[in-house]
């Protein structure tokens, strides 16, 4: 797996799909390294928000409150903290060379990653293909088809040449998105670790929903792709007439996908849809049309019970799609920068602000690699 977020040099990595508890239980850290110790302190703070969770032995002795963490960081740089109140301790730790700002950053990162991993869009989970891109130049996809069929070799042993047809080009580019959040000293005083948890959880959801909105836009806007035509187009044989979600319309859509051809325009590729993607207005009908039955007669068999129904509330109301997901067919994909897959969350305590500032950055892009695995039926116009 690829690391998901930046961490202090020499420190641990966050991994996709891991929530807080798994990150904490799997971390193997050396407290001889200052960066590792700072991360251990962040882990201990994160444990205080988990119900009925015991921290591992290597962090059990570390402070469990934000105030005590600030004092510990001050003591390690030679500051005298006896009798120091909690508020002044946090303020002093924010503006010294102590590890406290780094601990705050890493604790917030843990909460952000936990929230980010718990709320993927249906388009990201099981439909769109996730890739990593090395730079911002553009993501290229080239499909090759038109392979000649095998021909009999004559008695002289002569083989005939076949040919290929290429299709594709640059399909999308990565873009950088982000913002800066300010967290006041008063909020840290009043909220403690729970304040960091709320900040991380909120931003994790914001980032994930931002990505989901971008992917849904790739469907709702029906963009022009590399061949100069819109993705869903009659020439692509993947756009039906406006129609309701019915057995007849499902059957017609499936038939069109079965008759889809390769890049050469003639070789059948026999696409078999597996997913029915809908917005919530079609959810009840979709469940009825795909319900598994135990019929007494063959004419009562449900021919679409094998379809998996996925609901995405961001879709245009009434539109529905049949999909043959990757690897059967290329289609929608999204990408992060390979050196920084996922969001980057940094913090500092600037002299001109009485608190912390967080910078959130995301390098993200999405687009279409091919149209053959997706079929759209637009909503009936009123």
mmCIF file of C-alpha atoms in Angstrom:
data_model
loop_
_atom_site.group_PDB
_atom_site.id
_atom_site.type_symbol
_atom_site.label_atom_id
_atom_site.label_comp_id
_atom_site.label_asym_id
_atom_site.label_seq_id
_atom_site.Cartn_x
_atom_site.Cartn_y
_atom_site.Cartn_z
ATOM 1 C CA UNK A 1 0.000 0.000 0.000
ATOM 2 C CA UNK A 2 1.021 3.600 -0.524
ATOM 3 C CA UNK A 3 1.436 6.016 2.406
ATOM 4 C CA UNK A 4 -1.535 8.333 2.669
ATOM 5 C CA UNK A 5 -0.240 11.364 4.494
ATOM 6 C CA UNK A 6 3.026 13.107 5.245
ATOM 7 C CA UNK A 7 4.514 12.547 8.670
ATOM 8 C CA UNK A 8 7.619 13.881 10.388
ATOM 9 C CA UNK A 9 10.829 12.697 8.769
ATOM 10 C CA UNK A 10 11.651 9.243 10.048
ATOM 11 C CA UNK A 11 8.208 8.891 11.573
ATOM 12 C CA UNK A 12 5.391 6.418 10.828
ATOM 13 C CA UNK A 13 3.043 6.523 7.871
ATOM 14 C CA UNK A 14 -0.757 6.620 7.642
ATOM 15 C CA UNK A 15 -2.174 3.928 5.418
ATOM 16 C CA UNK A 16 -5.375 3.985 3.331
ATOM 17 C CA UNK A 17 -8.314 2.201 4.891
ATOM 18 C CA UNK A 18 -7.003 2.232 8.452
ATOM 19 C CA UNK A 19 -9.011 3.895 11.165
ATOM 20 C CA UNK A 20 -7.651 5.333 14.379
ATOM 21 C CA UNK A 21 -7.715 2.118 16.385
ATOM 22 C CA UNK A 22 -5.857 0.108 13.750
ATOM 23 C CA UNK A 23 -3.246 2.851 13.285
ATOM 24 C CA UNK A 24 -2.657 2.958 17.018
ATOM 25 C CA UNK A 25 -2.515 -0.787 17.541
ATOM 26 C CA UNK A 26 -0.213 -1.414 14.568
ATOM 27 C CA UNK A 27 2.276 1.411 15.158
ATOM 28 C CA UNK A 28 5.729 0.251 16.184
ATOM 29 C CA UNK A 29 7.656 3.324 17.301
ATOM 30 C CA UNK A 30 11.010 4.127 18.860
ATOM 31 C CA UNK A 31 10.804 6.853 21.492
ATOM 32 C CA UNK A 32 14.522 7.498 21.241
ATOM 33 C CA UNK A 33 13.746 9.570 18.147
ATOM 34 C CA UNK A 34 12.144 12.974 18.970
ATOM 35 C CA UNK A 35 9.839 12.743 15.946
ATOM 36 C CA UNK A 36 8.706 9.298 16.996
ATOM 37 C CA UNK A 37 8.110 10.490 20.513
ATOM 38 C CA UNK A 38 5.964 13.356 19.234
ATOM 39 C CA UNK A 39 3.916 10.907 17.239
ATOM 40 C CA UNK A 40 3.590 8.592 20.247
ATOM 41 C CA UNK A 41 2.228 11.505 22.243
ATOM 42 C CA UNK A 42 -0.293 12.186 19.507
ATOM 43 C CA UNK A 43 -1.364 8.544 19.570
ATOM 44 C CA UNK A 44 -1.902 8.681 23.308
ATOM 45 C CA UNK A 45 -4.084 11.780 22.931
ATOM 46 C CA UNK A 46 -6.108 10.035 20.229
ATOM 47 C CA UNK A 47 -6.654 7.050 22.535
ATOM 48 C CA UNK A 48 -8.382 9.266 25.080
ATOM 49 C CA UNK A 49 -11.305 9.686 22.649
ATOM 50 C CA UNK A 50 -11.791 5.970 21.993
ATOM 51 C CA UNK A 51 -14.372 4.348 24.304
ATOM 52 C CA UNK A 52 -13.164 1.365 26.317
ATOM 53 C CA UNK A 53 -9.753 1.360 24.586
ATOM 54 C CA UNK A 54 -6.503 0.704 26.399
ATOM 55 C CA UNK A 55 -3.392 2.263 24.855
ATOM 56 C CA UNK A 56 -0.456 -0.022 24.081
ATOM 57 C CA UNK A 57 2.322 -0.231 26.622
ATOM 58 C CA UNK A 58 4.755 1.952 24.669
ATOM 59 C CA UNK A 59 2.457 5.015 24.981
ATOM 60 C CA UNK A 60 0.646 4.218 28.233
ATOM 61 C CA UNK A 61 2.993 6.371 30.351
ATOM 62 C CA UNK A 62 2.627 9.495 28.180
ATOM 63 C CA UNK A 63 0.319 12.412 29.065
ATOM 64 C CA UNK A 64 -3.359 11.954 28.296
ATOM 65 C CA UNK A 65 -4.474 15.590 28.222
ATOM 66 C CA UNK A 66 -3.499 18.487 25.986
ATOM 67 C CA UNK A 67 -2.406 20.541 28.999
ATOM 68 C CA UNK A 68 -0.105 17.845 30.396
ATOM 69 C CA UNK A 69 1.287 17.226 26.913
ATOM 70 C CA UNK A 70 2.177 20.926 26.656
ATOM 71 C CA UNK A 71 3.983 20.813 30.022
ATOM 72 C CA UNK A 72 5.851 17.642 29.059
ATOM 73 C CA UNK A 73 7.040 19.264 25.825
ATOM 74 C CA UNK A 74 8.197 22.354 27.740
ATOM 75 C CA UNK A 75 10.094 20.294 30.295
ATOM 76 C CA UNK A 76 11.967 18.530 27.515
ATOM 77 C CA UNK A 77 13.370 21.829 26.251
ATOM 78 C CA UNK A 78 14.375 22.935 29.756
ATOM 79 C CA UNK A 79 11.392 25.096 30.686
ATOM 80 C CA UNK A 80 10.293 25.199 34.318
ATOM 81 C CA UNK A 81 6.609 24.209 34.612
ATOM 82 C CA UNK A 82 6.043 23.737 38.365
ATOM 83 C CA UNK A 83 2.911 25.657 39.303
ATOM 84 C CA UNK A 84 2.255 26.660 35.710
ATOM 85 C CA UNK A 85 -1.465 26.802 34.948
ATOM 86 C CA UNK A 86 -2.919 24.896 31.997
ATOM 87 C CA UNK A 87 -3.721 27.926 29.875
ATOM 88 C CA UNK A 88 -0.266 29.516 30.101
ATOM 89 C CA UNK A 89 1.356 26.100 29.559
ATOM 90 C CA UNK A 90 -0.443 25.630 26.229
ATOM 91 C CA UNK A 91 0.307 29.208 25.195
ATOM 92 C CA UNK A 92 4.005 28.862 26.065
ATOM 93 C CA UNK A 93 4.304 25.463 24.340
ATOM 94 C CA UNK A 94 2.729 26.860 21.179
ATOM 95 C CA UNK A 95 5.392 29.534 20.888
ATOM 96 C CA UNK A 96 8.587 27.719 21.832
ATOM 97 C CA UNK A 97 10.858 25.265 20.060
ATOM 98 C CA UNK A 98 9.099 22.413 21.841
ATOM 99 C CA UNK A 99 7.432 19.502 20.034
ATOM 100 C CA UNK A 100 3.965 20.646 21.037
ATOM 101 C CA UNK A 101 2.918 22.076 17.620
ATOM 102 C CA UNK A 102 4.045 18.843 15.996
ATOM 103 C CA UNK A 103 2.056 16.751 18.501
ATOM 104 C CA UNK A 104 -1.059 18.856 17.843
ATOM 105 C CA UNK A 105 -0.599 18.452 14.078
ATOM 106 C CA UNK A 106 -0.194 14.681 14.241
ATOM 107 C CA UNK A 107 -3.117 14.183 16.632
ATOM 108 C CA UNK A 108 -5.378 16.183 14.309
ATOM 109 C CA UNK A 109 -4.029 14.176 11.371
ATOM 110 C CA UNK A 110 -5.091 10.944 13.031
ATOM 111 C CA UNK A 111 -8.631 12.196 13.536
ATOM 112 C CA UNK A 112 -8.743 13.519 9.974
ATOM 113 C CA UNK A 113 -7.581 10.199 8.508
ATOM 114 C CA UNK A 114 -10.089 8.261 10.566
ATOM 115 C CA UNK A 115 -12.976 10.423 9.351
ATOM 116 C CA UNK A 116 -11.658 10.540 5.767
ATOM 117 C CA UNK A 117 -11.431 6.754 5.515
ATOM 118 C CA UNK A 118 -14.871 6.150 7.010
ATOM 119 C CA UNK A 119 -16.852 8.155 4.446
ATOM 120 C CA UNK A 120 -15.938 7.233 0.858
ATOM 121 C CA UNK A 121 -18.451 7.994 -1.871
ATOM 122 C CA UNK A 122 -20.158 5.017 -3.559
ATOM 123 C CA UNK A 123 -18.450 6.253 -6.734
ATOM 124 C CA UNK A 124 -15.072 5.807 -5.065
ATOM 125 C CA UNK A 125 -15.912 2.503 -3.442
ATOM 126 C CA UNK A 126 -16.332 -0.130 -6.131
ATOM 127 C CA UNK A 127 -17.048 1.995 -9.227
ATOM 128 C CA UNK A 128 -14.196 4.373 -10.008
ATOM 129 C CA UNK A 129 -10.647 3.119 -10.352
ATOM 130 C CA UNK A 130 -8.055 4.672 -8.014
ATOM 131 C CA UNK A 131 -4.631 5.433 -9.486
ATOM 132 C CA UNK A 132 -1.534 7.408 -8.519
ATOM 133 C CA UNK A 133 0.022 9.982 -10.819
ATOM 134 C CA UNK A 134 3.704 11.012 -10.679
ATOM 135 C CA UNK A 135 3.219 14.650 -11.750
ATOM 136 C CA UNK A 136 0.794 17.336 -12.963
ATOM 137 C CA UNK A 137 1.430 16.904 -16.684
ATOM 138 C CA UNK A 138 -1.726 14.922 -17.372
ATOM 139 C CA UNK A 139 -3.035 11.377 -17.132
ATOM 140 C CA UNK A 140 -2.869 9.516 -20.450
ATOM 141 C CA UNK A 141 -4.770 6.396 -21.430
ATOM 142 C CA UNK A 142 -4.410 4.631 -24.771
ATOM 143 C CA UNK A 143 -6.683 1.733 -25.758
ATOM 144 C CA UNK A 144 -5.442 -0.731 -28.345
ATOM 145 C CA UNK A 145 -7.780 -2.879 -30.438
ATOM 146 C CA UNK A 146 -8.423 -4.126 -33.924
ATOM 147 C CA UNK A 147 -6.283 -7.197 -33.528
ATOM 148 C CA UNK A 148 -6.517 -9.320 -36.675
ATOM 149 C CA UNK A 149 -7.890 -12.782 -36.256
ATOM 150 C CA UNK A 150 -5.629 -15.787 -36.614
ATOM 151 C CA UNK A 151 -5.181 -16.933 -40.190
ATOM 152 C CA UNK A 152 -4.020 -20.262 -41.542
ATOM 153 C CA UNK A 153 -0.320 -20.411 -42.317
ATOM 154 C CA UNK A 154 0.231 -21.606 -45.892
ATOM 155 C CA UNK A 155 2.477 -24.472 -46.884
ATOM 156 C CA UNK A 156 5.417 -22.093 -47.341
ATOM 157 C CA UNK A 157 5.221 -21.136 -43.649
ATOM 158 C CA UNK A 158 4.234 -17.551 -44.406
ATOM 159 C CA UNK A 159 2.579 -15.559 -41.594
ATOM 160 C CA UNK A 160 0.428 -12.567 -42.437
ATOM 161 C CA UNK A 161 0.713 -9.252 -40.622
ATOM 162 C CA UNK A 162 -2.062 -8.061 -38.328
ATOM 163 C CA UNK A 163 -2.740 -4.455 -37.316
ATOM 164 C CA UNK A 164 -3.748 -2.429 -34.301
ATOM 165 C CA UNK A 165 -5.990 0.577 -33.836
ATOM 166 C CA UNK A 166 -5.118 3.045 -31.060
ATOM 167 C CA UNK A 167 -7.527 5.321 -29.252
ATOM 168 C CA UNK A 168 -7.129 7.738 -26.362
ATOM 169 C CA UNK A 169 -4.893 10.523 -25.140
ATOM 170 C CA UNK A 170 -4.749 12.867 -22.150
ATOM 171 C CA UNK A 171 -7.959 12.316 -20.202
ATOM 172 C CA UNK A 172 -7.474 14.607 -17.188
ATOM 173 C CA UNK A 173 -4.909 16.407 -15.044
ATOM 174 C CA UNK A 174 -4.289 16.723 -11.343
ATOM 175 C CA UNK A 175 -5.177 20.023 -9.700
ATOM 176 C CA UNK A 176 -4.220 21.333 -6.275
ATOM 177 C CA UNK A 177 -6.988 22.306 -3.861
ATOM 178 C CA UNK A 178 -6.816 23.554 -0.298
ATOM 179 C CA UNK A 179 -7.516 26.145 2.346
ATOM 180 C CA UNK A 180 -6.216 27.488 5.650
ATOM 181 C CA UNK A 181 -8.065 27.117 8.944
ATOM 182 C CA UNK A 182 -7.382 29.131 12.072
ATOM 183 C CA UNK A 183 -7.864 27.562 15.512
ATOM 184 C CA UNK A 184 -7.748 30.008 18.404
ATOM 185 C CA UNK A 185 -5.899 29.500 21.650
ATOM 186 C CA UNK A 186 -9.217 29.831 23.465
ATOM 187 C CA UNK A 187 -10.657 26.887 21.531
ATOM 188 C CA UNK A 188 -7.716 24.710 22.534
ATOM 189 C CA UNK A 189 -8.062 25.796 26.162
ATOM 190 C CA UNK A 190 -11.762 25.050 26.259
ATOM 191 C CA UNK A 191 -11.897 21.972 24.049
ATOM 192 C CA UNK A 192 -8.626 20.168 24.659
ATOM 193 C CA UNK A 193 -8.221 16.926 22.715
ATOM 194 C CA UNK A 194 -11.912 16.956 21.770
ATOM 195 C CA UNK A 195 -11.323 20.191 19.878
ATOM 196 C CA UNK A 196 -8.610 18.504 17.803
ATOM 197 C CA UNK A 197 -10.934 15.551 17.233
ATOM 198 C CA UNK A 198 -13.747 17.797 15.975
ATOM 199 C CA UNK A 199 -11.395 19.689 13.656
ATOM 200 C CA UNK A 200 -9.937 16.506 12.190
ATOM 201 C CA UNK A 201 -13.285 14.765 11.792
ATOM 202 C CA UNK A 202 -14.885 17.790 10.154
ATOM 203 C CA UNK A 203 -12.079 18.276 7.651
ATOM 204 C CA UNK A 204 -11.898 14.561 6.832
ATOM 205 C CA UNK A 205 -15.575 14.637 5.847
ATOM 206 C CA UNK A 206 -15.159 17.904 3.931
ATOM 207 C CA UNK A 207 -12.313 16.494 1.829
ATOM 208 C CA UNK A 208 -14.051 13.202 1.101
ATOM 209 C CA UNK A 209 -17.258 14.973 0.082
ATOM 210 C CA UNK A 210 -15.263 17.335 -2.130
ATOM 211 C CA UNK A 211 -13.818 14.329 -3.980
ATOM 212 C CA UNK A 212 -17.268 12.757 -4.270
ATOM 213 C CA UNK A 213 -18.686 15.963 -5.750
ATOM 214 C CA UNK A 214 -15.935 16.013 -8.383
ATOM 215 C CA UNK A 215 -16.660 12.409 -9.387
ATOM 216 C CA UNK A 216 -20.421 12.976 -9.548
ATOM 217 C CA UNK A 217 -19.799 15.972 -11.792
ATOM 218 C CA UNK A 218 -18.119 13.597 -14.259
ATOM 219 C CA UNK A 219 -21.509 11.896 -14.622
ATOM 220 C CA UNK A 220 -23.957 14.765 -14.325
ATOM 221 C CA UNK A 221 -22.139 17.079 -16.741
ATOM 222 C CA UNK A 222 -21.541 14.408 -19.415
ATOM 223 C CA UNK A 223 -18.167 15.960 -20.373
ATOM 224 C CA UNK A 224 -16.510 15.968 -23.773
ATOM 225 C CA UNK A 225 -13.741 13.357 -23.784
ATOM 226 C CA UNK A 226 -10.638 12.680 -25.853
ATOM 227 C CA UNK A 227 -12.488 11.838 -29.105
ATOM 228 C CA UNK A 228 -14.261 15.213 -29.166
ATOM 229 C CA UNK A 229 -17.673 13.780 -28.229
ATOM 230 C CA UNK A 230 -19.518 13.736 -24.958
ATOM 231 C CA UNK A 231 -18.968 10.645 -22.853
ATOM 232 C CA UNK A 232 -22.550 9.414 -23.152
ATOM 233 C CA UNK A 233 -23.324 9.757 -26.850
ATOM 234 C CA UNK A 234 -25.292 7.892 -29.507
ATOM 235 C CA UNK A 235 -22.068 7.282 -31.435
ATOM 236 C CA UNK A 236 -20.682 5.541 -28.369
ATOM 237 C CA UNK A 237 -23.742 3.288 -28.143
ATOM 238 C CA UNK A 238 -23.992 4.039 -24.417
ATOM 239 C CA UNK A 239 -26.846 6.538 -24.216
ATOM 240 C CA UNK A 240 -30.469 5.451 -24.129
ATOM 241 C CA UNK A 241 -33.596 7.446 -24.724
ATOM 242 C CA UNK A 242 -35.012 9.145 -21.607
ATOM 243 C CA UNK A 243 -36.923 6.490 -19.719
ATOM 244 C CA UNK A 244 -38.036 5.251 -16.348
ATOM 245 C CA UNK A 245 -36.346 2.383 -14.561
ATOM 246 C CA UNK A 246 -38.336 -0.600 -15.857
ATOM 247 C CA UNK A 247 -37.650 -4.189 -16.851
ATOM 248 C CA UNK A 248 -38.008 -3.288 -20.519
ATOM 249 C CA UNK A 249 -35.595 -0.348 -20.323
ATOM 250 C CA UNK A 250 -33.126 -2.377 -18.281
ATOM 251 C CA UNK A 251 -33.260 -5.113 -20.886
ATOM 252 C CA UNK A 252 -32.623 -2.651 -23.718
ATOM 253 C CA UNK A 253 -29.675 -1.117 -21.879
ATOM 254 C CA UNK A 254 -28.142 -4.515 -21.180
ATOM 255 C CA UNK A 255 -28.578 -5.550 -24.811
ATOM 256 C CA UNK A 256 -26.774 -2.413 -25.985
ATOM 257 C CA UNK A 257 -23.863 -3.173 -23.663
ATOM 258 C CA UNK A 258 -23.686 -6.766 -24.868
ATOM 259 C CA UNK A 259 -23.367 -5.463 -28.428
ATOM 260 C CA UNK A 260 -20.612 -2.997 -27.553
ATOM 261 C CA UNK A 261 -17.558 -3.273 -29.827
ATOM 262 C CA UNK A 262 -13.829 -2.763 -29.431
ATOM 263 C CA UNK A 263 -11.651 0.131 -30.579
ATOM 264 C CA UNK A 264 -11.731 -1.151 -34.167
ATOM 265 C CA UNK A 265 -15.500 -0.553 -34.296
ATOM 266 C CA UNK A 266 -16.412 -4.145 -35.132
ATOM 267 C CA UNK A 267 -14.987 -6.695 -32.673
ATOM 268 C CA UNK A 268 -17.647 -7.682 -30.063
ATOM 269 C CA UNK A 269 -16.444 -7.374 -26.477
ATOM 270 C CA UNK A 270 -19.616 -8.697 -24.788
ATOM 271 C CA UNK A 271 -19.843 -6.262 -21.880
ATOM 272 C CA UNK A 272 -21.795 -7.746 -18.959
ATOM 273 C CA UNK A 273 -23.125 -5.092 -16.566
ATOM 274 C CA UNK A 274 -22.916 -5.874 -12.876
ATOM 275 C CA UNK A 275 -24.009 -2.649 -11.179
ATOM 276 C CA UNK A 276 -27.146 -0.528 -11.319
ATOM 277 C CA UNK A 277 -26.269 3.022 -10.237
ATOM 278 C CA UNK A 278 -29.207 5.238 -9.245
ATOM 279 C CA UNK A 279 -30.129 8.351 -7.316
ATOM 280 C CA UNK A 280 -32.420 7.958 -4.258
ATOM 281 C CA UNK A 281 -35.613 8.650 -6.247
ATOM 282 C CA UNK A 282 -35.224 5.258 -7.953
ATOM 283 C CA UNK A 283 -34.140 3.261 -4.910
ATOM 284 C CA UNK A 284 -37.422 1.475 -4.180
ATOM 285 C CA UNK A 285 -38.000 0.545 -7.830
ATOM 286 C CA UNK A 286 -34.408 -0.655 -8.162
ATOM 287 C CA UNK A 287 -34.785 -2.910 -5.131
ATOM 288 C CA UNK A 288 -37.956 -4.398 -6.589
ATOM 289 C CA UNK A 289 -36.372 -4.997 -10.001
ATOM 290 C CA UNK A 290 -33.285 -6.706 -8.540
ATOM 291 C CA UNK A 291 -34.914 -8.672 -5.720
ATOM 292 C CA UNK A 292 -33.914 -12.319 -5.521
ATOM 293 C CA UNK A 293 -36.906 -14.610 -5.989
ATOM 294 C CA UNK A 294 -37.594 -18.304 -5.620
ATOM 295 C CA UNK A 295 -40.120 -18.768 -8.438
ATOM 296 C CA UNK A 296 -42.202 -21.832 -9.067
ATOM 297 C CA UNK A 297 -42.160 -21.262 -12.823
ATOM 298 C CA UNK A 298 -39.379 -20.170 -15.186
ATOM 299 C CA UNK A 299 -41.352 -17.197 -16.524
ATOM 300 C CA UNK A 300 -41.325 -15.743 -13.002
ATOM 301 C CA UNK A 301 -37.518 -15.721 -12.717
ATOM 302 C CA UNK A 302 -36.037 -12.273 -12.113
ATOM 303 C CA UNK A 303 -33.389 -11.798 -14.838
ATOM 304 C CA UNK A 304 -31.805 -8.826 -13.026
ATOM 305 C CA UNK A 305 -31.384 -10.238 -9.538
ATOM 306 C CA UNK A 306 -27.606 -10.433 -10.110
ATOM 307 C CA UNK A 307 -27.284 -6.641 -10.361
ATOM 308 C CA UNK A 308 -25.809 -4.777 -7.404
ATOM 309 C CA UNK A 309 -27.721 -1.585 -6.614
ATOM 310 C CA UNK A 310 -25.621 1.432 -5.623
ATOM 311 C CA UNK A 311 -27.267 4.690 -4.561
ATOM 312 C CA UNK A 312 -25.496 8.020 -5.030
ATOM 313 C CA UNK A 313 -27.504 11.078 -3.894
ATOM 314 C CA UNK A 314 -25.328 13.452 -5.947
ATOM 315 C CA UNK A 315 -26.661 12.153 -9.267
ATOM 316 C CA UNK A 316 -29.185 14.084 -11.318
ATOM 317 C CA UNK A 317 -32.628 12.967 -10.182
ATOM 318 C CA UNK A 318 -34.085 10.186 -12.318
ATOM 319 C CA UNK A 319 -30.898 9.340 -14.251
ATOM 320 C CA UNK A 320 -29.705 5.741 -13.963
ATOM 321 C CA UNK A 321 -26.723 3.763 -15.207
ATOM 322 C CA UNK A 322 -25.722 0.200 -15.956
ATOM 323 C CA UNK A 323 -22.040 -0.403 -15.274
ATOM 324 C CA UNK A 324 -19.427 -3.043 -15.936
ATOM 325 C CA UNK A 325 -16.768 -1.963 -13.431
ATOM 326 C CA UNK A 326 -13.004 -2.306 -13.712
ATOM 327 C CA UNK A 327 -11.277 -4.669 -14.507
ATOM 328 C CA UNK A 328 -13.911 -5.887 -16.990
ATOM 329 C CA UNK A 329 -13.903 -2.450 -18.605
ATOM 330 C CA UNK A 330 -12.100 0.840 -18.079
ATOM 331 C CA UNK A 331 -14.274 3.770 -17.070
ATOM 332 C CA UNK A 332 -14.290 6.465 -14.425
ATOM 333 C CA UNK A 333 -11.078 6.907 -12.484
ATOM 334 C CA UNK A 334 -9.608 9.294 -9.928
ATOM 335 C CA UNK A 335 -6.042 10.012 -8.987
ATOM 336 C CA UNK A 336 -3.778 11.477 -6.323
ATOM 337 C CA UNK A 337 -0.210 12.653 -6.609
ATOM 338 C CA UNK A 338 1.964 9.573 -6.143
ATOM 339 C CA UNK A 339 4.259 11.230 -3.609
ATOM 340 C CA UNK A 340 1.271 12.429 -1.552
ATOM 341 C CA UNK A 341 -1.772 10.181 -1.994
ATOM 342 C CA UNK A 342 -4.607 11.767 -0.085
ATOM 343 C CA UNK A 343 -4.827 15.016 1.861
ATOM 344 C CA UNK A 344 -1.868 16.786 3.465
ATOM 345 C CA UNK A 345 -2.581 18.484 6.769
ATOM 346 C CA UNK A 346 0.050 20.832 8.244
ATOM 347 C CA UNK A 347 -0.041 23.195 11.194
ATOM 348 C CA UNK A 348 2.042 25.926 12.776
ATOM 349 C CA UNK A 349 1.742 28.587 15.469
ATOM 350 C CA UNK A 350 2.620 31.888 13.749
ATOM 351 C CA UNK A 351 3.684 34.919 15.761
ATOM 352 C CA UNK A 352 0.951 37.075 14.221
ATOM 353 C CA UNK A 353 -1.877 34.806 15.413
ATOM 354 C CA UNK A 354 -2.768 33.624 18.903
ATOM 355 C CA UNK A 355 -3.419 30.007 18.049
ATOM 356 C CA UNK A 356 -2.751 27.438 15.331
ATOM 357 C CA UNK A 357 -3.201 27.653 11.597
ATOM 358 C CA UNK A 358 -3.845 24.520 9.607
ATOM 359 C CA UNK A 359 -3.089 24.234 5.906
ATOM 360 C CA UNK A 360 -5.011 21.570 4.026
ATOM 361 C CA UNK A 361 -3.836 20.577 0.559
ATOM 362 C CA UNK A 362 -5.160 17.945 -1.829
ATOM 363 C CA UNK A 363 -3.730 17.027 -5.233
ATOM 364 C CA UNK A 364 -6.636 15.339 -6.998
ATOM 365 C CA UNK A 365 -8.016 14.696 -10.463
ATOM 366 C CA UNK A 366 -10.616 12.526 -12.157
ATOM 367 C CA UNK A 367 -11.754 11.664 -15.647
ATOM 368 C CA UNK A 368 -12.816 8.959 -18.079
ATOM 369 C CA UNK A 369 -10.496 6.295 -19.470
ATOM 370 C CA UNK A 370 -13.211 4.698 -21.653
ATOM 371 C CA UNK A 371 -16.974 4.765 -22.216
ATOM 372 C CA UNK A 372 -17.719 1.146 -23.081
ATOM 373 C CA UNK A 373 -18.384 -0.092 -19.563
ATOM 374 C CA UNK A 374 -21.023 2.554 -18.741
ATOM 375 C CA UNK A 375 -24.535 3.010 -20.121
ATOM 376 C CA UNK A 376 -26.799 5.927 -19.201
ATOM 377 C CA UNK A 377 -30.565 6.314 -19.371
ATOM 378 C CA UNK A 378 -31.569 9.940 -18.649
ATOM 379 C CA UNK A 379 -34.619 10.845 -16.625
ATOM 380 C CA UNK A 380 -37.878 11.436 -18.442
ATOM 381 C CA UNK A 381 -38.335 15.157 -18.963
ATOM 382 C CA UNK A 382 -41.423 16.591 -17.346
#
